[in-house]
PDB file of C-alpha atoms in Angstrom:
ATOM      1  CA  UNK A   1     -24.240 -54.969  33.838  1.00 76.00           C
ATOM      2  CA  UNK A   2     -22.287 -57.339  31.602  1.00 91.00           C
ATOM      3  CA  UNK A   3     -18.877 -57.060  33.281  1.00 92.00           C
ATOM      4  CA  UNK A   4     -17.081 -59.198  30.696  1.00 94.00           C
ATOM      5  CA  UNK A   5     -18.366 -57.127  27.797  1.00 95.00           C
ATOM      6  CA  UNK A   6     -17.560 -53.877  29.570  1.00 97.00           C
ATOM      7  CA  UNK A   7     -14.013 -54.952  30.381  1.00 97.00           C
ATOM      8  CA  UNK A   8     -13.392 -55.804  26.730  1.00 97.00           C
ATOM      9  CA  UNK A   9     -14.822 -52.441  25.628  1.00 98.00           C
ATOM     10  CA  UNK A  10     -11.953 -50.724  27.471  1.00 98.00           C
ATOM     11  CA  UNK A  11      -9.322 -52.536  25.394  1.00 98.00           C
ATOM     12  CA  UNK A  12      -9.015 -49.599  23.022  1.00 98.00           C
ATOM     13  CA  UNK A  13      -8.504 -45.824  23.012  1.00 98.00           C
ATOM     14  CA  UNK A  14     -10.669 -43.995  25.550  1.00 98.00           C
ATOM     15  CA  UNK A  15     -11.635 -40.589  24.173  1.00 98.00           C
ATOM     16  CA  UNK A  16     -11.824 -38.136  27.082  1.00 98.00           C
ATOM     17  CA  UNK A  17     -14.043 -35.518  25.518  1.00 98.00           C
ATOM     18  CA  UNK A  18     -14.098 -31.736  25.776  1.00 98.00           C
ATOM     19  CA  UNK A  19     -17.315 -29.762  26.281  1.00 98.00           C
ATOM     20  CA  UNK A  20     -17.887 -26.773  23.978  1.00 98.00           C
ATOM     21  CA  UNK A  21     -19.344 -23.795  25.828  1.00 98.00           C
ATOM     22  CA  UNK A  22     -21.194 -21.142  23.869  1.00 95.00           C
ATOM     23  CA  UNK A  23     -18.939 -18.113  23.486  1.00 90.00           C
ATOM     24  CA  UNK A  24     -21.820 -15.697  23.942  1.00 88.00           C
ATOM     25  CA  UNK A  25     -23.572 -16.967  27.049  1.00 86.00           C
ATOM     26  CA  UNK A  26     -21.267 -19.734  28.280  1.00 93.00           C
ATOM     27  CA  UNK A  27     -23.887 -22.504  28.244  1.00 97.00           C
ATOM     28  CA  UNK A  28     -23.087 -26.013  27.029  1.00 98.00           C
ATOM     29  CA  UNK A  29     -23.488 -26.134  23.248  1.00 98.00           C
ATOM     30  CA  UNK A  30     -25.064 -29.571  22.878  1.00 98.00           C
ATOM     31  CA  UNK A  31     -25.466 -29.295  19.116  1.00 98.00           C
ATOM     32  CA  UNK A  32     -21.747 -28.615  18.696  1.00 98.00           C
ATOM     33  CA  UNK A  33     -20.906 -31.389  21.150  1.00 98.00           C
ATOM     34  CA  UNK A  34     -22.998 -33.863  19.165  1.00 98.00           C
ATOM     35  CA  UNK A  35     -21.225 -32.860  15.939  1.00 98.00           C
ATOM     36  CA  UNK A  36     -17.824 -33.304  17.597  1.00 98.00           C
ATOM     37  CA  UNK A  37     -18.793 -36.753  18.879  1.00 98.00           C
ATOM     38  CA  UNK A  38     -20.153 -37.850  15.508  1.00 97.00           C
ATOM     39  CA  UNK A  39     -16.821 -36.952  13.915  1.00 97.00           C
ATOM     40  CA  UNK A  40     -14.899 -39.042  16.438  1.00 98.00           C
ATOM     41  CA  UNK A  41     -17.287 -41.959  16.053  1.00 98.00           C
ATOM     42  CA  UNK A  42     -17.020 -41.866  12.260  1.00 97.00           C
ATOM     43  CA  UNK A  43     -13.225 -41.909  12.601  1.00 97.00           C
ATOM     44  CA  UNK A  44     -13.446 -45.124  14.634  1.00 97.00           C
ATOM     45  CA  UNK A  45     -13.786 -44.033  18.268  1.00 98.00           C
ATOM     46  CA  UNK A  46     -15.904 -46.414  20.327  1.00 98.00           C
ATOM     47  CA  UNK A  47     -15.087 -45.558  23.957  1.00 98.00           C
ATOM     48  CA  UNK A  48     -16.070 -42.122  25.271  1.00 98.00           C
ATOM     49  CA  UNK A  49     -15.387 -40.607  28.692  1.00 98.00           C
ATOM     50  CA  UNK A  50     -17.426 -37.427  29.246  1.00 98.00           C
ATOM     51  CA  UNK A  51     -17.191 -35.341  32.412  1.00 98.00           C
ATOM     52  CA  UNK A  52     -13.536 -36.026  33.094  1.00 97.00           C
ATOM     53  CA  UNK A  53     -10.774 -33.482  33.563  1.00 97.00           C
ATOM     54  CA  UNK A  54     -10.603 -32.813  29.814  1.00 98.00           C
ATOM     55  CA  UNK A  55     -14.362 -32.226  30.016  1.00 98.00           C
ATOM     56  CA  UNK A  56     -13.850 -29.562  32.736  1.00 98.00           C
ATOM     57  CA  UNK A  57     -15.720 -31.690  35.277  1.00 98.00           C
ATOM     58  CA  UNK A  58     -15.280 -29.248  38.140  1.00 97.00           C
ATOM     59  CA  UNK A  59     -16.638 -26.350  36.075  1.00 97.00           C
ATOM     60  CA  UNK A  60     -19.936 -28.174  35.409  1.00 98.00           C
ATOM     61  CA  UNK A  61     -23.070 -28.456  37.522  1.00 98.00           C
ATOM     62  CA  UNK A  62     -24.610 -31.878  38.136  1.00 98.00           C
ATOM     63  CA  UNK A  63     -27.469 -30.979  35.804  1.00 98.00           C
ATOM     64  CA  UNK A  64     -24.980 -30.112  33.059  1.00 98.00           C
ATOM     65  CA  UNK A  65     -23.003 -33.308  33.672  1.00 98.00           C
ATOM     66  CA  UNK A  66     -26.065 -35.492  33.176  1.00 98.00           C
ATOM     67  CA  UNK A  67     -27.065 -33.583  30.039  1.00 98.00           C
ATOM     68  CA  UNK A  68     -23.547 -33.957  28.618  1.00 98.00           C
ATOM     69  CA  UNK A  69     -23.644 -37.722  29.212  1.00 98.00           C
ATOM     70  CA  UNK A  70     -27.066 -37.911  27.580  1.00 98.00           C
ATOM     71  CA  UNK A  71     -25.728 -36.108  24.499  1.00 98.00           C
ATOM     72  CA  UNK A  72     -22.889 -38.629  24.297  1.00 98.00           C
ATOM     73  CA  UNK A  73     -25.344 -41.529  24.363  1.00 98.00           C
ATOM     74  CA  UNK A  74     -27.561 -39.956  21.707  1.00 98.00           C
ATOM     75  CA  UNK A  75     -24.754 -38.794  19.390  1.00 98.00           C
ATOM     76  CA  UNK A  76     -22.761 -42.030  19.214  1.00 97.00           C
ATOM     77  CA  UNK A  77     -23.695 -45.377  17.703  1.00 86.00           C
ATOM     78  CA  UNK A  78     -24.854 -48.610  19.273  1.00 88.00           C
ATOM     79  CA  UNK A  79     -21.271 -49.892  19.424  1.00 94.00           C
ATOM     80  CA  UNK A  80     -20.169 -47.033  21.687  1.00 98.00           C
ATOM     81  CA  UNK A  81     -19.416 -47.320  25.397  1.00 98.00           C
ATOM     82  CA  UNK A  82     -20.076 -44.159  27.429  1.00 98.00           C
ATOM     83  CA  UNK A  83     -18.393 -43.693  30.822  1.00 98.00           C
ATOM     84  CA  UNK A  84     -19.463 -40.683  32.896  1.00 98.00           C
ATOM     85  CA  UNK A  85     -17.119 -39.118  35.430  1.00 98.00           C
ATOM     86  CA  UNK A  86     -18.237 -38.437  39.010  1.00 98.00           C
ATOM     87  CA  UNK A  87     -16.595 -37.106  42.173  1.00 98.00           C
ATOM     88  CA  UNK A  88     -17.406 -36.223  45.752  1.00 96.00           C
ATOM     89  CA  UNK A  89     -18.837 -38.118  48.690  1.00 97.00           C
ATOM     90  CA  UNK A  90     -20.506 -41.499  48.241  1.00 98.00           C
ATOM     91  CA  UNK A  91     -24.023 -40.058  48.106  1.00 98.00           C
ATOM     92  CA  UNK A  92     -23.053 -37.473  45.487  1.00 98.00           C
ATOM     93  CA  UNK A  93     -21.357 -40.077  43.317  1.00 98.00           C
ATOM     94  CA  UNK A  94     -24.269 -42.507  43.566  1.00 98.00           C
ATOM     95  CA  UNK A  95     -26.818 -39.802  42.771  1.00 98.00           C
ATOM     96  CA  UNK A  96     -24.891 -38.959  39.616  1.00 98.00           C
ATOM     97  CA  UNK A  97     -24.513 -42.652  38.807  1.00 98.00           C
ATOM     98  CA  UNK A  98     -28.282 -43.104  38.962  1.00 98.00           C
ATOM     99  CA  UNK A  99     -28.824 -40.159  36.632  1.00 98.00           C
ATOM    100  CA  UNK A 100     -26.104 -41.369  34.259  1.00 98.00           C
ATOM    101  CA  UNK A 101     -27.688 -44.804  34.145  1.00 98.00           C
ATOM    102  CA  UNK A 102     -31.075 -43.257  33.333  1.00 98.00           C
ATOM    103  CA  UNK A 103     -29.372 -41.273  30.552  1.00 98.00           C
ATOM    104  CA  UNK A 104     -28.031 -44.495  29.029  1.00 97.00           C
ATOM    105  CA  UNK A 105     -24.410 -44.553  30.236  1.00 98.00           C
ATOM    106  CA  UNK A 106     -22.611 -47.893  30.505  1.00 98.00           C
ATOM    107  CA  UNK A 107     -20.165 -47.154  33.304  1.00 98.00           C
ATOM    108  CA  UNK A 108     -19.078 -44.672  35.933  1.00 98.00           C
ATOM    109  CA  UNK A 109     -15.537 -43.306  36.303  1.00 98.00           C
ATOM    110  CA  UNK A 110     -14.865 -42.315  39.912  1.00 98.00           C
ATOM    111  CA  UNK A 111     -12.550 -39.332  39.747  1.00 97.00           C
ATOM    112  CA  UNK A 112      -9.342 -39.250  41.782  1.00 96.00           C
ATOM    113  CA  UNK A 113     -10.313 -38.322  45.374  1.00 94.00           C
ATOM    114  CA  UNK A 114     -10.272 -34.585  45.985  1.00 88.00           C
ATOM    115  CA  UNK A 115     -10.518 -34.855  49.787  1.00 88.00           C
ATOM    116  CA  UNK A 116      -7.828 -33.043  51.753  1.00 90.00           C
ATOM    117  CA  UNK A 117      -7.282 -36.061  54.007  1.00 94.00           C
ATOM    118  CA  UNK A 118      -7.813 -39.738  53.218  1.00 94.00           C
ATOM    119  CA  UNK A 119      -7.101 -43.041  54.945  1.00 97.00           C
ATOM    120  CA  UNK A 120      -6.191 -46.109  52.901  1.00 97.00           C
ATOM    121  CA  UNK A 121      -8.852 -48.284  54.579  1.00 98.00           C
ATOM    122  CA  UNK A 122     -11.433 -45.549  54.314  1.00 97.00           C
ATOM    123  CA  UNK A 123     -10.652 -45.068  50.638  1.00 98.00           C
ATOM    124  CA  UNK A 124     -11.138 -48.764  49.915  1.00 98.00           C
ATOM    125  CA  UNK A 125     -14.461 -48.632  51.773  1.00 98.00           C
ATOM    126  CA  UNK A 126     -15.426 -45.562  49.725  1.00 98.00           C
ATOM    127  CA  UNK A 127     -15.007 -47.500  46.469  1.00 98.00           C
ATOM    128  CA  UNK A 128     -16.744 -50.568  47.918  1.00 98.00           C
ATOM    129  CA  UNK A 129     -19.748 -48.431  48.871  1.00 98.00           C
ATOM    130  CA  UNK A 130     -19.954 -47.038  45.349  1.00 98.00           C
ATOM    131  CA  UNK A 131     -19.769 -50.526  43.857  1.00 98.00           C
ATOM    132  CA  UNK A 132     -22.536 -51.650  46.224  1.00 98.00           C
ATOM    133  CA  UNK A 133     -24.771 -48.736  45.257  1.00 98.00           C
ATOM    134  CA  UNK A 134     -24.784 -48.762  41.450  1.00 98.00           C
ATOM    135  CA  UNK A 135     -25.583 -51.149  38.634  1.00 97.00           C
ATOM    136  CA  UNK A 136     -23.115 -49.399  36.340  1.00 98.00           C
ATOM    137  CA  UNK A 137     -19.628 -50.705  35.746  1.00 98.00           C
ATOM    138  CA  UNK A 138     -17.103 -48.810  37.873  1.00 98.00           C
ATOM    139  CA  UNK A 139     -13.780 -47.376  36.684  1.00 98.00           C
ATOM    140  CA  UNK A 140     -11.249 -46.254  39.310  1.00 98.00           C
ATOM    141  CA  UNK A 141      -9.207 -43.217  38.301  1.00 98.00           C
ATOM    142  CA  UNK A 142      -5.743 -43.069  39.916  1.00 98.00           C
ATOM    143  CA  UNK A 143      -3.979 -39.756  39.439  1.00 97.00           C
ATOM    144  CA  UNK A 144      -1.757 -39.663  42.504  1.00 96.00           C
ATOM    145  CA  UNK A 145      -0.374 -41.617  45.470  1.00 96.00           C
ATOM    146  CA  UNK A 146      -3.608 -41.464  47.476  1.00 96.00           C
ATOM    147  CA  UNK A 147      -5.078 -44.385  45.514  1.00 98.00           C
ATOM    148  CA  UNK A 148      -2.512 -46.921  46.643  1.00 98.00           C
ATOM    149  CA  UNK A 149      -1.463 -50.224  45.167  1.00 98.00           C
ATOM    150  CA  UNK A 150      -3.173 -52.041  48.058  1.00 98.00           C
ATOM    151  CA  UNK A 151      -6.466 -50.296  47.325  1.00 98.00           C
ATOM    152  CA  UNK A 152      -6.312 -51.162  43.634  1.00 98.00           C
ATOM    153  CA  UNK A 153      -5.391 -54.792  44.333  1.00 98.00           C
ATOM    154  CA  UNK A 154      -8.329 -55.161  46.716  1.00 98.00           C
ATOM    155  CA  UNK A 155     -10.855 -53.453  44.425  1.00 98.00           C
ATOM    156  CA  UNK A 156      -9.684 -55.415  41.389  1.00 97.00           C
ATOM    157  CA  UNK A 157     -11.497 -58.388  42.934  1.00 97.00           C
ATOM    158  CA  UNK A 158     -14.861 -56.643  42.677  1.00 97.00           C
ATOM    159  CA  UNK A 159     -16.931 -57.776  39.712  1.00 96.00           C
ATOM    160  CA  UNK A 160     -18.284 -54.226  39.404  1.00 97.00           C
ATOM    161  CA  UNK A 161     -14.810 -52.740  38.862  1.00 98.00           C
ATOM    162  CA  UNK A 162     -14.316 -53.141  35.127  1.00 98.00           C
ATOM    163  CA  UNK A 163     -11.250 -50.938  34.605  1.00 98.00           C
ATOM    164  CA  UNK A 164      -8.554 -48.878  36.287  1.00 98.00           C
ATOM    165  CA  UNK A 165      -7.345 -45.650  34.717  1.00 98.00           C
ATOM    166  CA  UNK A 166      -3.736 -45.414  35.908  1.00 98.00           C
ATOM    167  CA  UNK A 167      -2.715 -41.790  35.310  1.00 98.00           C
ATOM    168  CA  UNK A 168       0.658 -41.611  37.053  1.00 98.00           C
ATOM    169  CA  UNK A 169       3.914 -41.525  35.074  1.00 97.00           C
ATOM    170  CA  UNK A 170       5.424 -44.452  36.952  1.00 98.00           C
ATOM    171  CA  UNK A 171       5.714 -47.501  34.729  1.00 98.00           C
ATOM    172  CA  UNK A 172       7.484 -49.501  37.463  1.00 98.00           C
ATOM    173  CA  UNK A 173       4.612 -48.970  39.919  1.00 98.00           C
ATOM    174  CA  UNK A 174       2.061 -49.749  37.221  1.00 98.00           C
ATOM    175  CA  UNK A 175       3.793 -53.000  36.271  1.00 98.00           C
ATOM    176  CA  UNK A 176       4.001 -54.150  39.892  1.00 98.00           C
ATOM    177  CA  UNK A 177       0.353 -53.291  40.532  1.00 98.00           C
ATOM    178  CA  UNK A 178      -0.794 -55.237  37.477  1.00 98.00           C
ATOM    179  CA  UNK A 179       1.368 -58.183  38.516  1.00 98.00           C
ATOM    180  CA  UNK A 180       0.042 -58.211  42.089  1.00 98.00           C
ATOM    181  CA  UNK A 181      -3.649 -57.750  41.278  1.00 97.00           C
ATOM    182  CA  UNK A 182      -5.582 -60.957  40.680  1.00 93.00           C
ATOM    183  CA  UNK A 183      -8.824 -59.351  39.536  1.00 95.00           C
ATOM    184  CA  UNK A 184     -10.032 -59.358  35.940  1.00 95.00           C
ATOM    185  CA  UNK A 185     -10.064 -55.574  35.488  1.00 98.00           C
ATOM    186  CA  UNK A 186      -8.856 -53.905  32.298  1.00 98.00           C
ATOM    187  CA  UNK A 187      -5.821 -51.706  32.941  1.00 98.00           C
ATOM    188  CA  UNK A 188      -5.706 -48.382  31.106  1.00 98.00           C
ATOM    189  CA  UNK A 189      -2.786 -46.024  30.634  1.00 98.00           C
ATOM    190  CA  UNK A 190      -4.404 -42.781  31.756  1.00 98.00           C
ATOM    191  CA  UNK A 191      -1.689 -40.392  30.551  1.00 96.00           C
ATOM    192  CA  UNK A 192      -2.261 -40.684  26.842  1.00 96.00           C
ATOM    193  CA  UNK A 193      -0.063 -41.212  23.810  1.00 97.00           C
ATOM    194  CA  UNK A 194       3.286 -40.234  25.325  1.00 95.00           C
ATOM    195  CA  UNK A 195       3.336 -43.358  27.533  1.00 96.00           C
ATOM    196  CA  UNK A 196       1.268 -45.657  25.325  1.00 97.00           C
ATOM    197  CA  UNK A 197       4.112 -47.988  24.333  1.00 98.00           C
ATOM    198  CA  UNK A 198       5.777 -48.718  27.727  1.00 97.00           C
ATOM    199  CA  UNK A 199       2.443 -49.053  29.525  1.00 98.00           C
ATOM    200  CA  UNK A 200       1.187 -51.447  26.857  1.00 98.00           C
ATOM    201  CA  UNK A 201       4.264 -53.623  27.296  1.00 97.00           C
ATOM    202  CA  UNK A 202       3.574 -53.767  31.039  1.00 98.00           C
ATOM    203  CA  UNK A 203      -0.093 -54.729  30.744  1.00 98.00           C
ATOM    204  CA  UNK A 204      -2.216 -51.742  29.684  1.00 98.00           C
ATOM    205  CA  UNK A 205      -4.881 -52.860  27.228  1.00 98.00           C
ATOM    206  CA  UNK A 206      -5.788 -49.329  26.222  1.00 97.00           C
ATOM    207  CA  UNK A 207      -5.036 -45.677  26.833  1.00 98.00           C
ATOM    208  CA  UNK A 208      -6.839 -42.371  27.155  1.00 98.00           C
ATOM    209  CA  UNK A 209      -6.565 -39.564  24.651  1.00 98.00           C
ATOM    210  CA  UNK A 210      -7.330 -35.867  24.685  1.00 98.00           C
ATOM    211  CA  UNK A 211      -5.829 -34.929  21.321  1.00 98.00           C
ATOM    212  CA  UNK A 212      -8.022 -37.627  19.796  1.00 98.00           C
ATOM    213  CA  UNK A 213     -10.832 -35.071  20.011  1.00 98.00           C
ATOM    214  CA  UNK A 214      -9.361 -33.420  16.903  1.00 97.00           C
ATOM    215  CA  UNK A 215      -6.872 -35.965  15.449  1.00 97.00           C
ATOM    216  CA  UNK A 216      -8.776 -39.217  16.095  1.00 97.00           C
ATOM    217  CA  UNK A 217      -7.401 -41.159  13.132  1.00 96.00           C
ATOM    218  CA  UNK A 218      -3.801 -40.519  14.160  1.00 96.00           C
ATOM    219  CA  UNK A 219      -4.228 -41.772  17.713  1.00 97.00           C
ATOM    220  CA  UNK A 220      -6.228 -44.792  16.527  1.00 97.00           C
ATOM    221  CA  UNK A 221      -3.366 -45.580  14.135  1.00 97.00           C
ATOM    222  CA  UNK A 222      -1.008 -45.513  17.127  1.00 97.00           C
ATOM    223  CA  UNK A 223      -3.218 -47.952  19.019  1.00 98.00           C
ATOM    224  CA  UNK A 224      -3.397 -50.266  16.006  1.00 97.00           C
ATOM    225  CA  UNK A 225       0.394 -50.267  15.668  1.00 97.00           C
ATOM    226  CA  UNK A 226       0.874 -51.093  19.345  1.00 98.00           C
ATOM    227  CA  UNK A 227      -1.786 -53.794  19.244  1.00 97.00           C
ATOM    228  CA  UNK A 228       0.017 -55.416  16.298  1.00 97.00           C
ATOM    229  CA  UNK A 229       3.392 -54.962  18.056  1.00 97.00           C
ATOM    230  CA  UNK A 230       4.610 -52.775  15.194  1.00 97.00           C
ATOM    231  CA  UNK A 231       6.723 -50.741  17.560  1.00 96.00           C
ATOM    232  CA  UNK A 232       8.827 -48.864  14.996  1.00 96.00           C
ATOM    233  CA  UNK A 233       5.655 -47.589  13.384  1.00 96.00           C
ATOM    234  CA  UNK A 234       4.143 -46.857  16.787  1.00 97.00           C
ATOM    235  CA  UNK A 235       7.167 -44.769  17.789  1.00 96.00           C
ATOM    236  CA  UNK A 236       6.921 -42.736  14.582  1.00 95.00           C
ATOM    237  CA  UNK A 237       3.274 -41.945  15.264  1.00 96.00           C
ATOM    238  CA  UNK A 238       3.991 -41.184  18.911  1.00 96.00           C
ATOM    239  CA  UNK A 239       6.790 -38.797  17.944  1.00 95.00           C
ATOM    240  CA  UNK A 240       4.463 -37.025  15.518  1.00 96.00           C
ATOM    241  CA  UNK A 241       1.916 -36.488  18.302  1.00 97.00           C
ATOM    242  CA  UNK A 242       4.441 -35.477  20.965  1.00 97.00           C
ATOM    243  CA  UNK A 243       4.508 -31.724  20.139  1.00 97.00           C
ATOM    244  CA  UNK A 244       0.784 -31.549  20.905  1.00 98.00           C
ATOM    245  CA  UNK A 245       1.298 -33.233  24.277  1.00 97.00           C
ATOM    246  CA  UNK A 246       4.265 -30.961  25.041  1.00 97.00           C
ATOM    247  CA  UNK A 247       2.150 -27.892  24.339  1.00 98.00           C
ATOM    248  CA  UNK A 248      -0.644 -29.188  26.582  1.00 98.00           C
ATOM    249  CA  UNK A 249       1.796 -29.610  29.490  1.00 97.00           C
ATOM    250  CA  UNK A 250       2.787 -25.954  29.419  1.00 98.00           C
ATOM    251  CA  UNK A 251       1.241 -23.538  31.958  1.00 98.00           C
ATOM    252  CA  UNK A 252       0.115 -21.078  29.312  1.00 97.00           C
ATOM    253  CA  UNK A 253       1.101 -17.476  28.846  1.00 96.00           C
ATOM    254  CA  UNK A 254       1.206 -15.486  32.083  1.00 96.00           C
ATOM    255  CA  UNK A 255       0.981 -18.511  34.387  1.00 97.00           C
ATOM    256  CA  UNK A 256       3.411 -20.704  36.340  1.00 98.00           C
ATOM    257  CA  UNK A 257       0.954 -23.550  37.053  1.00 97.00           C
ATOM    258  CA  UNK A 258       1.678 -26.670  34.943  1.00 96.00           C
ATOM    259  CA  UNK A 259      -0.836 -27.957  32.384  1.00 97.00           C
ATOM    260  CA  UNK A 260      -2.842 -24.762  32.066  1.00 98.00           C
ATOM    261  CA  UNK A 261      -2.842 -25.317  28.303  1.00 98.00           C
ATOM    262  CA  UNK A 262      -4.263 -28.834  28.591  1.00 98.00           C
ATOM    263  CA  UNK A 263      -7.917 -28.173  27.771  1.00 98.00           C
ATOM    264  CA  UNK A 264      -7.487 -24.960  25.744  1.00 98.00           C
ATOM    265  CA  UNK A 265      -5.255 -26.851  23.279  1.00 98.00           C
ATOM    266  CA  UNK A 266      -8.004 -29.446  22.760  1.00 98.00           C
ATOM    267  CA  UNK A 267     -10.647 -26.795  22.183  1.00 98.00           C
ATOM    268  CA  UNK A 268      -8.489 -24.815  19.781  1.00 98.00           C
ATOM    269  CA  UNK A 269      -7.616 -28.074  18.007  1.00 98.00           C
ATOM    270  CA  UNK A 270     -11.307 -28.849  17.512  1.00 98.00           C
ATOM    271  CA  UNK A 271     -11.687 -25.452  15.852  1.00 97.00           C
ATOM    272  CA  UNK A 272      -8.760 -26.203  13.530  1.00 97.00           C
ATOM    273  CA  UNK A 273     -10.303 -29.555  12.610  1.00 97.00           C
ATOM    274  CA  UNK A 274     -13.545 -27.915  11.532  1.00 96.00           C
ATOM    275  CA  UNK A 275     -15.503 -28.700  14.675  1.00 97.00           C
ATOM    276  CA  UNK A 276     -16.429 -26.480  17.620  1.00 97.00           C
ATOM    277  CA  UNK A 277     -14.142 -26.181  20.602  1.00 97.00           C
ATOM    278  CA  UNK A 278     -16.032 -23.354  22.211  1.00 96.00           C
ATOM    279  CA  UNK A 279     -14.949 -21.302  25.185  1.00 97.00           C
ATOM    280  CA  UNK A 280     -13.345 -22.542  28.402  1.00 97.00           C
ATOM    281  CA  UNK A 281     -14.664 -21.819  31.879  1.00 97.00           C
ATOM    282  CA  UNK A 282     -12.740 -20.322  34.772  1.00 96.00           C
ATOM    283  CA  UNK A 283     -10.257 -21.133  36.235  1.00 97.00           C
ATOM    284  CA  UNK A 284      -8.988 -21.821  32.679  1.00 97.00           C
ATOM    285  CA  UNK A 285      -8.281 -19.144  30.067  1.00 97.00           C
ATOM    286  CA  UNK A 286      -8.222 -19.229  26.287  1.00 97.00           C
ATOM    287  CA  UNK A 287      -5.066 -20.279  24.464  1.00 97.00           C
ATOM    288  CA  UNK A 288      -2.741 -17.330  23.823  1.00 97.00           C
ATOM    289  CA  UNK A 289      -2.254 -16.160  20.261  1.00 97.00           C
ATOM    290  CA  UNK A 290       1.353 -17.370  20.271  1.00 98.00           C
ATOM    291  CA  UNK A 291       0.383 -20.827  21.490  1.00 98.00           C
ATOM    292  CA  UNK A 292      -2.504 -20.943  19.023  1.00 98.00           C
ATOM    293  CA  UNK A 293      -0.036 -20.323  16.193  1.00 98.00           C
ATOM    294  CA  UNK A 294       2.224 -23.105  17.492  1.00 98.00           C
ATOM    295  CA  UNK A 295      -0.749 -25.467  17.682  1.00 98.00           C
ATOM    296  CA  UNK A 296      -1.758 -24.616  14.140  1.00 97.00           C
ATOM    297  CA  UNK A 297       1.755 -25.421  12.921  1.00 97.00           C
ATOM    298  CA  UNK A 298       1.747 -28.801  14.690  1.00 96.00           C
ATOM    299  CA  UNK A 299      -1.741 -29.597  13.419  1.00 97.00           C
ATOM    300  CA  UNK A 300      -0.881 -28.759   9.811  1.00 94.00           C
ATOM    301  CA  UNK A 301       2.047 -31.169   9.923  1.00 92.00           C
ATOM    302  CA  UNK A 302      -0.211 -33.947  11.215  1.00 92.00           C
ATOM    303  CA  UNK A 303      -2.830 -33.202   8.569  1.00 83.00           C
ATOM    304  CA  UNK A 304      -0.320 -33.794   5.776  1.00 80.00           C
ATOM    305  CA  UNK A 305       1.534 -36.675   7.445  1.00 68.00           C
ATOM    306  CA  UNK A 306       0.598 -40.312   6.989  1.00 65.00           C
ATOM    307  CA  UNK A 307       2.139 -42.934   9.271  1.00 57.00           C
ATOM    308  CA  UNK A 308       3.941 -45.379   7.025  1.00 56.00           C
ATOM    309  CA  UNK A 309       3.038 -49.017   7.319  1.00 51.00           C
ATOM    310  CA  UNK A 310       5.697 -51.723   7.748  1.00 47.00           C
TER     311      UNK A 310
END
């Protein structure tokens, strides 16, 4: 593992990819997935995160997860960095890491812990054990309070930990964590375009995207504007993308659970962009007809809109 190279590869937009499932039998459609990935790569994407929440990680088997990672490696160019998601106990994560490494992945993203009970010391030891057991670069995914500032500060010292995906809408906590951590990790805003500007100001070198699956050039334009500190332009692009993020946050028709639209919007967006979104797997449902019409309206505006340059 070249830790320095890997850390620099996270200083960009991380495309958290969706998995198209065949609408007839429900299997992973690897041909469609490869086409989707090729489109993102041609648009300029270079950092791919398969088997995350956008990729319906918990609806996949381990065999499917490894195959999805392998398709990412095969369908993207030599400049691409592929980071496979993994969750569970240490043995489960390390078994997946070994298979991901054999498939050609560059790094492992350890999903936010899904244990009912955790202890701060035990959680730090959990990440240490994973670092000790793999030759892949390790990305820590923080999506809630369980992964504390103390844990991140301690793990930032590990050479194996190349990045932290900070997916909590708390810029103050993020800024303090970055300030207190002495390690050389790359800090990533894990909640996408909506928070790209404030997190960048406070030390995020990149951010994750879901909508980039179907509007890759727009989100890459946002990253370019932020990188060049063209904040007026960046805000215009961010505002253009916001309706998509708002729609993803909604529970979906007939539900009261937040974010039920998150993945279905991405898959329907891929269809609109001429790619293949495919079906979703339970416990998700397809986008309602009303929400599909709203998405189409937002997408059409983005298709005809060009972010002006300063």
